[in-house]
PDB file of C-alpha atoms in Angstrom:
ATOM      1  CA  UNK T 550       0.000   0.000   0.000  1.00 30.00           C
ATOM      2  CA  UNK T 551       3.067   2.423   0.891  1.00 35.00           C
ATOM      3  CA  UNK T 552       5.082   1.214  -1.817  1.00 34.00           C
ATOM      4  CA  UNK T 553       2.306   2.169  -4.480  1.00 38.00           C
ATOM      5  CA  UNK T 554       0.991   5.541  -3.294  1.00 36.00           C
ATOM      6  CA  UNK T 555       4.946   6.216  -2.766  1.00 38.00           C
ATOM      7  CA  UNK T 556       5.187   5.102  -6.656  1.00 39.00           C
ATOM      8  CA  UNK T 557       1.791   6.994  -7.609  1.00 35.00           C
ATOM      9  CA  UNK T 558       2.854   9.881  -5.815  1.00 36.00           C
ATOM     10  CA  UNK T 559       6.452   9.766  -7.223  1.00 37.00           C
ATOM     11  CA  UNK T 560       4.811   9.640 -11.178  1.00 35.00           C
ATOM     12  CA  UNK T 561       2.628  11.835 -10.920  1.00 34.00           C
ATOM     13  CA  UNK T 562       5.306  14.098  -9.194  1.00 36.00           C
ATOM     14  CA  UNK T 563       7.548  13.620 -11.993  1.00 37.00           C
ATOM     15  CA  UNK T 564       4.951  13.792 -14.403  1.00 36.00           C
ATOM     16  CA  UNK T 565       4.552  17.040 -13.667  1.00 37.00           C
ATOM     17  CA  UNK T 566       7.993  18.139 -13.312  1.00 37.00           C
ATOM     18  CA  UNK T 567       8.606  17.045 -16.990  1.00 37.00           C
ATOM     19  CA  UNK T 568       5.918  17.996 -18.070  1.00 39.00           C
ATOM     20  CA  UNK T 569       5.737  14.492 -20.214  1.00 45.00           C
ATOM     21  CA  UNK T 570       2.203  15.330 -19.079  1.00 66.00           C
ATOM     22  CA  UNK T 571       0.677  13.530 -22.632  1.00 83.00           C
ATOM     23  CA  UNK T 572      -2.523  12.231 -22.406  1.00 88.00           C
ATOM     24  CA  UNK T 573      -3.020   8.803 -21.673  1.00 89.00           C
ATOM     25  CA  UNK T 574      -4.436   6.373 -24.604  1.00 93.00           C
ATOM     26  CA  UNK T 575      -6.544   3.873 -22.356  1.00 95.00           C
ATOM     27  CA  UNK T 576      -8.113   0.611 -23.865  1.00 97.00           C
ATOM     28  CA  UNK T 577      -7.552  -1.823 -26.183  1.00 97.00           C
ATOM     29  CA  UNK T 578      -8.465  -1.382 -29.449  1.00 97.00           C
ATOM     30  CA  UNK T 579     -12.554  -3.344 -29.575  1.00 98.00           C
ATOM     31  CA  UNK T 580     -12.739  -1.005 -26.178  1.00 98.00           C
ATOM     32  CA  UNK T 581     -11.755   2.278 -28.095  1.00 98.00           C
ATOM     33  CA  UNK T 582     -14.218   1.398 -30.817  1.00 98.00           C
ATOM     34  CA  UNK T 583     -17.042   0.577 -28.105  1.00 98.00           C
ATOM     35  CA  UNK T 584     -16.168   3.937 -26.446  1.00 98.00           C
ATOM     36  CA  UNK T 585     -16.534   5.992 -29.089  1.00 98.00           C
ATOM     37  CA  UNK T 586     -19.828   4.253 -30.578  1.00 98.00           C
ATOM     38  CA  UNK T 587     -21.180   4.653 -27.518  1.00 98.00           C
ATOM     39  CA  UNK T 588     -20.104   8.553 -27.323  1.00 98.00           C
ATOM     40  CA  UNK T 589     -21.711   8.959 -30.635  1.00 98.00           C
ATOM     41  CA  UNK T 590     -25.233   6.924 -28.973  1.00 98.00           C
ATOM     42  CA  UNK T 591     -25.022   9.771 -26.420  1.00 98.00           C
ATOM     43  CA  UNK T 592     -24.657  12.355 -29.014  1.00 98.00           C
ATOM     44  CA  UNK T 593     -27.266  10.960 -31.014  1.00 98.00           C
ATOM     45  CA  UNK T 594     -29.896  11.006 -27.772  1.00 98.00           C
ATOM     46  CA  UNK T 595     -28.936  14.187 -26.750  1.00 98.00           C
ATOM     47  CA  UNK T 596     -29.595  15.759 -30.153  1.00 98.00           C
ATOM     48  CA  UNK T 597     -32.822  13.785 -30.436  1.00 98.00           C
ATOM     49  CA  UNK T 598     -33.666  15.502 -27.550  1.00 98.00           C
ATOM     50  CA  UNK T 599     -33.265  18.951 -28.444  1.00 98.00           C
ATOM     51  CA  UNK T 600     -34.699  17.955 -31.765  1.00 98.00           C
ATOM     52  CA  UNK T 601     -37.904  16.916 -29.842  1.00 97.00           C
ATOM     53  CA  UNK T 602     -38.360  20.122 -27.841  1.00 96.00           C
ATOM     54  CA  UNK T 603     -37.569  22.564 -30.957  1.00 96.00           C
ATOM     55  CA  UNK T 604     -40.351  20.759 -32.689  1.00 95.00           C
ATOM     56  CA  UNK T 605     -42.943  20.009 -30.004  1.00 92.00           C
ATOM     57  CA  UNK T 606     -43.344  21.821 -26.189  1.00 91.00           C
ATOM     58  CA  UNK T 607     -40.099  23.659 -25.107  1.00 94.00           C
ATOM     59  CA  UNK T 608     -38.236  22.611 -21.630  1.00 96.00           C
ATOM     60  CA  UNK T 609     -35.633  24.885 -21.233  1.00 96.00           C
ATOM     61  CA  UNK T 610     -33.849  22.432 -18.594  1.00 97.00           C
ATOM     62  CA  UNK T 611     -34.002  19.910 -20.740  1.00 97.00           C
ATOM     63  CA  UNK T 612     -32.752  22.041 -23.606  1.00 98.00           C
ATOM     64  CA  UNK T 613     -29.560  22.950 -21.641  1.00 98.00           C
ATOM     65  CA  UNK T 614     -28.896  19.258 -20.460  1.00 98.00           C
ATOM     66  CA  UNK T 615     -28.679  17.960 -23.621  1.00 98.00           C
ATOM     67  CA  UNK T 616     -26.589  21.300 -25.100  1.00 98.00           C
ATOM     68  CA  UNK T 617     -23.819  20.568 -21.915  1.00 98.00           C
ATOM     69  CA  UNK T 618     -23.545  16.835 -22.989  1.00 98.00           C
ATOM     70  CA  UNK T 619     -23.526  17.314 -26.546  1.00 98.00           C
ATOM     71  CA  UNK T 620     -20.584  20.137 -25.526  1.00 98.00           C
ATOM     72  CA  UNK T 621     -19.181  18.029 -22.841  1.00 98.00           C
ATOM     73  CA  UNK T 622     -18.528  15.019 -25.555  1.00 98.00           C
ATOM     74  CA  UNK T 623     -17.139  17.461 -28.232  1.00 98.00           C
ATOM     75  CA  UNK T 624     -14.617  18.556 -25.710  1.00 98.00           C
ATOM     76  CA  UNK T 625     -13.588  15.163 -23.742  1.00 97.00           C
ATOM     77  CA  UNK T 626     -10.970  14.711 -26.629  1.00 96.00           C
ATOM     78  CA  UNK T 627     -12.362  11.586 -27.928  1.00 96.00           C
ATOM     79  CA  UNK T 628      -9.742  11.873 -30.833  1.00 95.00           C
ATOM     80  CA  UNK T 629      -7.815   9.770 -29.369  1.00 95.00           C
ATOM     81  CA  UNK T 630     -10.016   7.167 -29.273  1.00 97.00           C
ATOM     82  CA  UNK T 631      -9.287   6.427 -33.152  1.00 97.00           C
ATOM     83  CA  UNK T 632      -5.579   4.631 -32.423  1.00 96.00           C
ATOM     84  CA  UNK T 633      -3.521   2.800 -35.332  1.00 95.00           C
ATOM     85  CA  UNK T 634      -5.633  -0.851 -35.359  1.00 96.00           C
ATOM     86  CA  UNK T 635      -9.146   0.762 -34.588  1.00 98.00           C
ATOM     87  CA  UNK T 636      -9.846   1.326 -38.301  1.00 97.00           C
ATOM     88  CA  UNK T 637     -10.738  -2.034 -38.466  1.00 97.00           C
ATOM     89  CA  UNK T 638     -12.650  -4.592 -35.554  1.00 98.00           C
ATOM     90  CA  UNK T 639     -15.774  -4.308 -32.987  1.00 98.00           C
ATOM     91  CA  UNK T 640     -16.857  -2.066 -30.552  1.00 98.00           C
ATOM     92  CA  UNK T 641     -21.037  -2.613 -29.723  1.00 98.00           C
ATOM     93  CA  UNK T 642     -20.516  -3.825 -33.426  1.00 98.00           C
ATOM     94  CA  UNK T 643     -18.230  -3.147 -36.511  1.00 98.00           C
ATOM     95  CA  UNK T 644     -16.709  -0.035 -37.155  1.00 98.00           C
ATOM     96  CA  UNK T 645     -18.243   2.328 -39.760  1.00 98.00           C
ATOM     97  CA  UNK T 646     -15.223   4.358 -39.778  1.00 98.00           C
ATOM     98  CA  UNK T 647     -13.344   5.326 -43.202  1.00 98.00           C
ATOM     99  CA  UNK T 648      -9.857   4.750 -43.664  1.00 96.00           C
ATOM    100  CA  UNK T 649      -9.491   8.533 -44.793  1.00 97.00           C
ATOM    101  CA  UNK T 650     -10.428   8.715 -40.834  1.00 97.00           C
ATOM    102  CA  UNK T 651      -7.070   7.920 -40.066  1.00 97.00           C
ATOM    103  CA  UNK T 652      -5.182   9.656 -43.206  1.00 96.00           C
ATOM    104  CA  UNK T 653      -6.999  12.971 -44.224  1.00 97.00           C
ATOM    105  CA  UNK T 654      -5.289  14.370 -41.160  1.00 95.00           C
ATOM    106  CA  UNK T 655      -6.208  18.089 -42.139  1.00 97.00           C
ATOM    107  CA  UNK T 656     -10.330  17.024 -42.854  1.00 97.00           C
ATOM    108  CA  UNK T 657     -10.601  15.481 -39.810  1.00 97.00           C
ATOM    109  CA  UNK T 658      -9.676  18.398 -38.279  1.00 97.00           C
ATOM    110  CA  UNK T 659     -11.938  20.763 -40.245  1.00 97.00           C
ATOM    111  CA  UNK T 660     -14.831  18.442 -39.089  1.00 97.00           C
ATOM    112  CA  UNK T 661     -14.086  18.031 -35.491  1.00 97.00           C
ATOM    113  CA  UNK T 662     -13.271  22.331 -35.499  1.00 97.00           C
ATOM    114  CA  UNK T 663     -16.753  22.686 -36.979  1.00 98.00           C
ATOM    115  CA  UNK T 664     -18.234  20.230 -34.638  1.00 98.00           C
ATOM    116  CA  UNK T 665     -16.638  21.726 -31.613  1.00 98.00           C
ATOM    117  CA  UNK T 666     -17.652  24.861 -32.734  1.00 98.00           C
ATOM    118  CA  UNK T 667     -20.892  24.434 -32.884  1.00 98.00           C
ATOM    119  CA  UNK T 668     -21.248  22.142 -30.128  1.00 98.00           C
ATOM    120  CA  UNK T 669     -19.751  24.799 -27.580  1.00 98.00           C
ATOM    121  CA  UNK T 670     -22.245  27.335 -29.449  1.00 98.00           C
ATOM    122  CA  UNK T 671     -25.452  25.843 -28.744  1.00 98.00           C
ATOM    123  CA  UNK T 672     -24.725  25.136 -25.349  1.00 98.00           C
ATOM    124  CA  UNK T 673     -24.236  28.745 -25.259  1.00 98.00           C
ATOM    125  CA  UNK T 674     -27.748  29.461 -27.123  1.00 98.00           C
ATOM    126  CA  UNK T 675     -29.205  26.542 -25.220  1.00 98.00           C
ATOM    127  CA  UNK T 676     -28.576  28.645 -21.256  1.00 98.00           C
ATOM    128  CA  UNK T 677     -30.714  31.699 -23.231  1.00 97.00           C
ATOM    129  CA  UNK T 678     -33.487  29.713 -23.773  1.00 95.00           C
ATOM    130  CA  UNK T 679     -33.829  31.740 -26.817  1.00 95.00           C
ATOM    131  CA  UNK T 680     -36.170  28.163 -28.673  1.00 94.00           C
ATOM    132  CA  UNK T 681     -36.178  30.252 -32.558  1.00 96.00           C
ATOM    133  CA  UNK T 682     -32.018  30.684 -31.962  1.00 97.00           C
ATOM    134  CA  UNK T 683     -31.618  27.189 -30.229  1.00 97.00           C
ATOM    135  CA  UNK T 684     -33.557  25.833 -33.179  1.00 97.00           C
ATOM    136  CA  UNK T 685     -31.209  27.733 -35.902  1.00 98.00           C
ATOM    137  CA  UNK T 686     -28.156  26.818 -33.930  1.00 98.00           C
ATOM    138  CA  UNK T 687     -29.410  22.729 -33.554  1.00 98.00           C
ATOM    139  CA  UNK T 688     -29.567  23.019 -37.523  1.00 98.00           C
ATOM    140  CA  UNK T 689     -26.302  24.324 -37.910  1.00 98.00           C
ATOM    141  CA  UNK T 690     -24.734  21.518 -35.322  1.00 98.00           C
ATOM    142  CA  UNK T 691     -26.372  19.010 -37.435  1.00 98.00           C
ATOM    143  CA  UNK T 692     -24.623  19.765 -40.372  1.00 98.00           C
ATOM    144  CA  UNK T 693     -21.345  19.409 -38.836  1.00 98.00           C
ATOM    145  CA  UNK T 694     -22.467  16.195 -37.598  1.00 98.00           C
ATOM    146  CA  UNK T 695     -23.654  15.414 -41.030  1.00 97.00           C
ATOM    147  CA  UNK T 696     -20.099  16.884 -42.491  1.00 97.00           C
ATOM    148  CA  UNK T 697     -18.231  13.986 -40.730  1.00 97.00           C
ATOM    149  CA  UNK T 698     -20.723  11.119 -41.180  1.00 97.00           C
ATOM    150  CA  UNK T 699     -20.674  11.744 -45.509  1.00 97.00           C
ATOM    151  CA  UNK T 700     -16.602  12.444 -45.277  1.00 97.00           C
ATOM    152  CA  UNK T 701     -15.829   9.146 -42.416  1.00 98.00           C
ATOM    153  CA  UNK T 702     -18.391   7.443 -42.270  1.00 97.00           C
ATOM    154  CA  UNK T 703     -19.889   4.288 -44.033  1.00 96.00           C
ATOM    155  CA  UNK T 704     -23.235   3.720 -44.890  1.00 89.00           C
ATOM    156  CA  UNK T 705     -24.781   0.807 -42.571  1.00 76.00           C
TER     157      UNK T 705
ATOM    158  CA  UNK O 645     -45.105  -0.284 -32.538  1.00 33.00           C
ATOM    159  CA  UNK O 646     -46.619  -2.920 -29.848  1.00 37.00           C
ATOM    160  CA  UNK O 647     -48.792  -2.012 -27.297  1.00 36.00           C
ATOM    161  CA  UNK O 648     -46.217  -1.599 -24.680  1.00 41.00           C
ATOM    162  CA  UNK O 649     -44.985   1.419 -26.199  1.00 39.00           C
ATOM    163  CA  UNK O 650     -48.354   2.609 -27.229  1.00 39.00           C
ATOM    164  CA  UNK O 651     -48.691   2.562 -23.610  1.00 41.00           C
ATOM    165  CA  UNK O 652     -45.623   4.348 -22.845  1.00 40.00           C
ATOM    166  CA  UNK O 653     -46.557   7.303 -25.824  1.00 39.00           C
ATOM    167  CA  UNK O 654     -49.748   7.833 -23.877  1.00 39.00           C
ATOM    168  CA  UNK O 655     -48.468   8.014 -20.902  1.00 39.00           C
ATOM    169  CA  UNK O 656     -46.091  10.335 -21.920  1.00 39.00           C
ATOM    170  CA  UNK O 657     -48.213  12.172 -23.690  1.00 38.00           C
ATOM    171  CA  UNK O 658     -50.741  12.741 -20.591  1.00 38.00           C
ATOM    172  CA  UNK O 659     -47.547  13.754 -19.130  1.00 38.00           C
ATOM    173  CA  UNK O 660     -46.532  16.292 -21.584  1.00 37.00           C
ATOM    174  CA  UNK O 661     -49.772  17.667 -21.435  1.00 37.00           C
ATOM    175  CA  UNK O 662     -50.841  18.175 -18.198  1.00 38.00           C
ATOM    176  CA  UNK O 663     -47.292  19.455 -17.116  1.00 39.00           C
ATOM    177  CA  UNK O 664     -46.829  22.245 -19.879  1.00 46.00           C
ATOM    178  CA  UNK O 665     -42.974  22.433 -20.043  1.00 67.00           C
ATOM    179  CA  UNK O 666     -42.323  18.602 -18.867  1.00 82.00           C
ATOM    180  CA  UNK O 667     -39.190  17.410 -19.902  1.00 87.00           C
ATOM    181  CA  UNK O 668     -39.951  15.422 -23.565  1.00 89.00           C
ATOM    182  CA  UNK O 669     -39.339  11.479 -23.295  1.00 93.00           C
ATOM    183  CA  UNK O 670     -37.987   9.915 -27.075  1.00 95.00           C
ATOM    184  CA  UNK O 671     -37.093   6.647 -28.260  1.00 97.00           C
ATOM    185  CA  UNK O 672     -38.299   3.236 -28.067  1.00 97.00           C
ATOM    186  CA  UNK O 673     -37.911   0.971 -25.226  1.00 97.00           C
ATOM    187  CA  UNK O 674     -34.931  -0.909 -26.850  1.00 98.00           C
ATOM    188  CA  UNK O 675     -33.650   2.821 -28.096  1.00 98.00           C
ATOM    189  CA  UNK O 676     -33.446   3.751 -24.060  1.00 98.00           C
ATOM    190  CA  UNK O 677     -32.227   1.243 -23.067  1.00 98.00           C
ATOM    191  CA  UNK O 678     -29.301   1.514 -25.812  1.00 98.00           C
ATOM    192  CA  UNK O 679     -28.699   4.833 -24.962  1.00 98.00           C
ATOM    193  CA  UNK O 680     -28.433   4.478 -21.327  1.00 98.00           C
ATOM    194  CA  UNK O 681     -26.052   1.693 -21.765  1.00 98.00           C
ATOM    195  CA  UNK O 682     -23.990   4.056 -23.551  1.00 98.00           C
ATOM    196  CA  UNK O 683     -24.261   6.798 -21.491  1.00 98.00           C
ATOM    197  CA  UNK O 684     -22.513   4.098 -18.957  1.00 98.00           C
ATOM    198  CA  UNK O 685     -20.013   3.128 -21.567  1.00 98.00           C
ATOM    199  CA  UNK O 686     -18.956   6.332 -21.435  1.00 98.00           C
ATOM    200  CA  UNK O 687     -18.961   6.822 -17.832  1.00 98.00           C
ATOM    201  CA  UNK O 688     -16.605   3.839 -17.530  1.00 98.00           C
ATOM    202  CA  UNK O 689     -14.651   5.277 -20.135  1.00 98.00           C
ATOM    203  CA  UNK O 690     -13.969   8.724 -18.824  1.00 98.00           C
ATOM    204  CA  UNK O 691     -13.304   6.857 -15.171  1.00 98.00           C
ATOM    205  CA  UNK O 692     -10.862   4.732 -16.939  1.00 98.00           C
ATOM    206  CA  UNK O 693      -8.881   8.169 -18.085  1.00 98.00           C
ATOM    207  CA  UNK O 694      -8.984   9.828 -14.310  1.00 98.00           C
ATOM    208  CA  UNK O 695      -7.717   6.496 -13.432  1.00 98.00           C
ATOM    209  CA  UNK O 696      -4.524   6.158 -15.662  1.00 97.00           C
ATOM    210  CA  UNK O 697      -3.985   9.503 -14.963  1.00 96.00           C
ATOM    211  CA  UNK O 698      -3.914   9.112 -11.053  1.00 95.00           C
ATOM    212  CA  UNK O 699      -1.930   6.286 -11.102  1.00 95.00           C
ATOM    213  CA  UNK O 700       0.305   7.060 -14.017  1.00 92.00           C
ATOM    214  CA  UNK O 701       1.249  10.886 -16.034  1.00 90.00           C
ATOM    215  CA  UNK O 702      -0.646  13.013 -14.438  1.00 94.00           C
ATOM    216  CA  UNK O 703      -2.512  15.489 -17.625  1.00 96.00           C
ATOM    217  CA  UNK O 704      -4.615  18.034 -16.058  1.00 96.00           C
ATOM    218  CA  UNK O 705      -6.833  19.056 -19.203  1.00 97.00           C
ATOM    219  CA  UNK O 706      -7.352  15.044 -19.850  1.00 97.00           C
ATOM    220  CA  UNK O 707      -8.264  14.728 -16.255  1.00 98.00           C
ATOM    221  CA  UNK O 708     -10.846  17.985 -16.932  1.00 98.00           C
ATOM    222  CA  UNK O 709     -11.764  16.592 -20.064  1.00 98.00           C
ATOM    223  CA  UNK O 710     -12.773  13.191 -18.549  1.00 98.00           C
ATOM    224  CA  UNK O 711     -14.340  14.896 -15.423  1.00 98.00           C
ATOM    225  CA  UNK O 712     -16.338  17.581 -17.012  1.00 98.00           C
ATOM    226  CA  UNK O 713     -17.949  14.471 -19.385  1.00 98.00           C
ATOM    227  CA  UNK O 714     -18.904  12.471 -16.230  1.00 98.00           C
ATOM    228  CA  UNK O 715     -20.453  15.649 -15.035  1.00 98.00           C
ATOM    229  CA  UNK O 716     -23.016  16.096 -17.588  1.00 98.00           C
ATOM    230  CA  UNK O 717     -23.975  12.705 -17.942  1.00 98.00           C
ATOM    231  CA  UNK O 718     -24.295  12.867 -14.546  1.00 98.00           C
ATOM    232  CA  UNK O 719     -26.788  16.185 -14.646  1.00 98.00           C
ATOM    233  CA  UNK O 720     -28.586  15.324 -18.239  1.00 97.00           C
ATOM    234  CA  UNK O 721     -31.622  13.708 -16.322  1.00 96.00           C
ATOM    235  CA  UNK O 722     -30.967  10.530 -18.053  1.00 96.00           C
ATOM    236  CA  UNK O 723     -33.472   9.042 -15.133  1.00 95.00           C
ATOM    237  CA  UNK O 724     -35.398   9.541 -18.167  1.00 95.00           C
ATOM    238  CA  UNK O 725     -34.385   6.602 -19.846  1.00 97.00           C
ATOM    239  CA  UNK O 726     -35.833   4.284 -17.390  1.00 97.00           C
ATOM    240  CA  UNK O 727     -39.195   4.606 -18.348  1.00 96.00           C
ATOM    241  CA  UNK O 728     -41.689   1.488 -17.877  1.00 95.00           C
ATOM    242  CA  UNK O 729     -41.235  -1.526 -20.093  1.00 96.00           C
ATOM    243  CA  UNK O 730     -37.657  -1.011 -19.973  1.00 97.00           C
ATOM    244  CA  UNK O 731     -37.372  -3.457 -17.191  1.00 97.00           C
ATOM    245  CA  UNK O 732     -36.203  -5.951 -19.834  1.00 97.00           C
ATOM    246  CA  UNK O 733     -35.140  -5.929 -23.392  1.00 98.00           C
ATOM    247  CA  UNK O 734     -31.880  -5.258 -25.126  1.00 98.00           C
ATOM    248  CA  UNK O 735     -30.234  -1.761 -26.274  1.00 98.00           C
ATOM    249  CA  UNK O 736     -26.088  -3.037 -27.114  1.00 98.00           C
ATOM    250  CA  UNK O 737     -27.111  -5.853 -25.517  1.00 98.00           C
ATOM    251  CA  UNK O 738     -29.493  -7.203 -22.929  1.00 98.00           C
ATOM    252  CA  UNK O 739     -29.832  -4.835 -19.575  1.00 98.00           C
ATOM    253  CA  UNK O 740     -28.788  -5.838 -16.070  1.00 98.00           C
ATOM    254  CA  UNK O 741     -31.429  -3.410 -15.007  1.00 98.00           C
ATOM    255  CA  UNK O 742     -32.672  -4.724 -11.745  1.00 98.00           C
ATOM    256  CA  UNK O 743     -36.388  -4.739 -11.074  1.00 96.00           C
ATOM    257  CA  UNK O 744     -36.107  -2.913  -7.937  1.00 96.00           C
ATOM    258  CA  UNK O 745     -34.857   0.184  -9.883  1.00 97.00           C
ATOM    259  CA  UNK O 746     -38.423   1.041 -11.146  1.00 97.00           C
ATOM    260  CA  UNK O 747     -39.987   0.242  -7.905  1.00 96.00           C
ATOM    261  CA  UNK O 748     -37.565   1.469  -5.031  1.00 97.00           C
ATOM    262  CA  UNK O 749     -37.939   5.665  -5.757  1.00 95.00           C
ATOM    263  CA  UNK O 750     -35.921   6.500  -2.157  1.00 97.00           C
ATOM    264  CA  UNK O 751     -33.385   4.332  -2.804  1.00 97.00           C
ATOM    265  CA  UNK O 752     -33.056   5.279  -6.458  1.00 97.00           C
ATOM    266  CA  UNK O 753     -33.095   8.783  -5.667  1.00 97.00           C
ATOM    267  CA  UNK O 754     -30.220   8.308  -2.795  1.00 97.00           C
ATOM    268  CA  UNK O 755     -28.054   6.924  -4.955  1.00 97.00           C
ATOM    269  CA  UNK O 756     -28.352   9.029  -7.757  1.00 97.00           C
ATOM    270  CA  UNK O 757     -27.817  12.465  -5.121  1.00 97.00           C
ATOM    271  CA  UNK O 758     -24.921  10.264  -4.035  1.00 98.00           C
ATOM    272  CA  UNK O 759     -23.525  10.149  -7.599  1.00 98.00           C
ATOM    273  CA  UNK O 760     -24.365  13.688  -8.568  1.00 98.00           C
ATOM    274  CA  UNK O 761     -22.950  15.464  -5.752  1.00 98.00           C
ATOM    275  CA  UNK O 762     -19.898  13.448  -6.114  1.00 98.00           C
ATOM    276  CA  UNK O 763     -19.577  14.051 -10.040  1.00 98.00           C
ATOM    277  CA  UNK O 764     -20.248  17.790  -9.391  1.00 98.00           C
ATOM    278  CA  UNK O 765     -17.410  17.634  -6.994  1.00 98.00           C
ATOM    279  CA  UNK O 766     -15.150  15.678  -9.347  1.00 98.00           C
ATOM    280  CA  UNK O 767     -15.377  18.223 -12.237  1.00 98.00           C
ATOM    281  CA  UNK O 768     -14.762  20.788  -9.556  1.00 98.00           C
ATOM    282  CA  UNK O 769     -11.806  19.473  -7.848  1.00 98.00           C
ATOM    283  CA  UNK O 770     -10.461  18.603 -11.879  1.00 98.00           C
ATOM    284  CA  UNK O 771     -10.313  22.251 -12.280  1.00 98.00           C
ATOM    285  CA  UNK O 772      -7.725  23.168  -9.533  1.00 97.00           C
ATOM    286  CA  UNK O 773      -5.040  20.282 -11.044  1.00 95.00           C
ATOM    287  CA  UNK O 774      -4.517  19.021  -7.327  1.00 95.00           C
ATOM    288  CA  UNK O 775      -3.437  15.525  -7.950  1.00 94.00           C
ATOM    289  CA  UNK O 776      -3.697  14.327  -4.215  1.00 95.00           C
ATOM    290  CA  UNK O 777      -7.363  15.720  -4.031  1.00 97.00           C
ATOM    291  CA  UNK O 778      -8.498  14.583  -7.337  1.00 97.00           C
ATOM    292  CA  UNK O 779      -7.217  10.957  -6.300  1.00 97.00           C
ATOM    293  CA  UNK O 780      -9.053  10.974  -2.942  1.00 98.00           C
ATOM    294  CA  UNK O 781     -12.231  12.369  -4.779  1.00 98.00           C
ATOM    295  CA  UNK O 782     -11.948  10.015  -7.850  1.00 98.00           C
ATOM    296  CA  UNK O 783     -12.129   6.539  -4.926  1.00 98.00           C
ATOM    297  CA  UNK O 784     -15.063   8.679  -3.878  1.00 98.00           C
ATOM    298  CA  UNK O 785     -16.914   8.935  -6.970  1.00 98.00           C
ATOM    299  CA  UNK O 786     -15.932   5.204  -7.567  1.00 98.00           C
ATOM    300  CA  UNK O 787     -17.937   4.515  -4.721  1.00 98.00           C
ATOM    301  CA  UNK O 788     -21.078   5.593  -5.740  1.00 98.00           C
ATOM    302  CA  UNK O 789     -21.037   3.863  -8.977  1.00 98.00           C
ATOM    303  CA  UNK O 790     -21.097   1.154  -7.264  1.00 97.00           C
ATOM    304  CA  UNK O 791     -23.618   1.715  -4.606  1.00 97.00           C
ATOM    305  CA  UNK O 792     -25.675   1.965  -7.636  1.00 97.00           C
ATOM    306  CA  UNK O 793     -24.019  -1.187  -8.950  1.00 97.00           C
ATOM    307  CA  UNK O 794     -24.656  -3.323  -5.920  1.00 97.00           C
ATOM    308  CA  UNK O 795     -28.389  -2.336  -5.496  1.00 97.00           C
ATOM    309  CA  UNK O 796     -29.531  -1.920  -9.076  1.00 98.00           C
ATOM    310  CA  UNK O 797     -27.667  -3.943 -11.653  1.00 97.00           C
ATOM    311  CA  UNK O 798     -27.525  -7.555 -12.242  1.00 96.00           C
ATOM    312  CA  UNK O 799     -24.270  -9.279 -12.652  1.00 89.00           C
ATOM    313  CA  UNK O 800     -23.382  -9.961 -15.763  1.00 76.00           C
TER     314      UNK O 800
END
């Protein structure tokens, strides 16, 4: 028990110092592919949410929980859930990912900027409760979700 | 659509109705239960990052990232997703849901405070970088997981 807080404590210490503070890559690859399917399920509810109070009766609470996920997941840095080997395999089931995913280095990032972008905007919108701007602003984010599906993404 | 979830639209829609601004319930039964069970995917994802970071490289923005994601899952009123006739039935795969969940309302409701308070805290304690107090707050987090664990799920 000493030994390994002693250890933890050193690391992290270290960690610090150096400032070889990377990010950790956790999981093996069928995990990383289950993580980030299941990200995208969460994105998927949350905007089916919003979708569902833009078009029927308005719940500004419910509005803003769904904006702080969908901005929560677009910042958690779930890039780096697309390792060298995930291309390919099984998360919740098989990967729809493109190769280009893990080539087209600048188009990823003009789709995850736009996404991000959005993402952090209509959680901003979403605290107004403002429904004709949070409605403009949940069209927008779908497009960007929409830009990375047609560029990355294979049909089912 | 079967009658169960005939049942569940009307209910829902007597809800929605009589309430005004209620929150808006979507999806199937087998659509909830999916997305719950990747809401929790994701959970044990983003635990799995505080984790590598407290006992390996400490990163403080992956620690954030990680914390602020638990954090709105944790607020997005995903209680919603438990709606009747999702006792049983399969989202990723079949759910562990325990019965008790949709009958026990205090001892849902104490461990979900439990769990909120502490993933509030998390994402707050994140912020400041302390290493030492994100530790001792990520074991306590951890713990009410699995309160919730213990009472409510099945094992597998």
């Amino acid at each position: 028990m000493n030994l390994t807080v002693k250890s933890i404590a050193a690391t992290i210490a270290l960690g610090t110092l150096a400032a070889g503070a990377s990010a950790q890559v956790i999981g093996k690859a069928e995990d990383q592919i289950r993580w980030r399917q299941s990200a995208y399920h969460t994105l998927a509810w949350s905007m089916g949410r919003i979708k569902a109070n833009v078009e029927g009766t308005y719940n500004k609470d419910q509005v803003m929980q769904a904006a702080n996920l969908i901005q929560a997941v677009a910042n958690s840095g779930m890039g780096a859930l697309y390792q060298p080997g995930t291309d390919k395999g099984k998360g919740h089931k098989d990967t729809r990912v493109k190769a280009e995913l893990f080539t087209d280095k600048e188009g990823v990032g003009k789709v995850a900027k736009a996404f991000n972008e959005a993402a952090n905007e209509m959680a901003k919108v979403a605290a107004t409760g403002d429904a004709g701007a949070i409605k403009a602003q949940f069209g927008k984010l779908g497009e960007t979700c929409k830009g990375c599906h047609d560029k990355f993404r294979q049909d089912d």
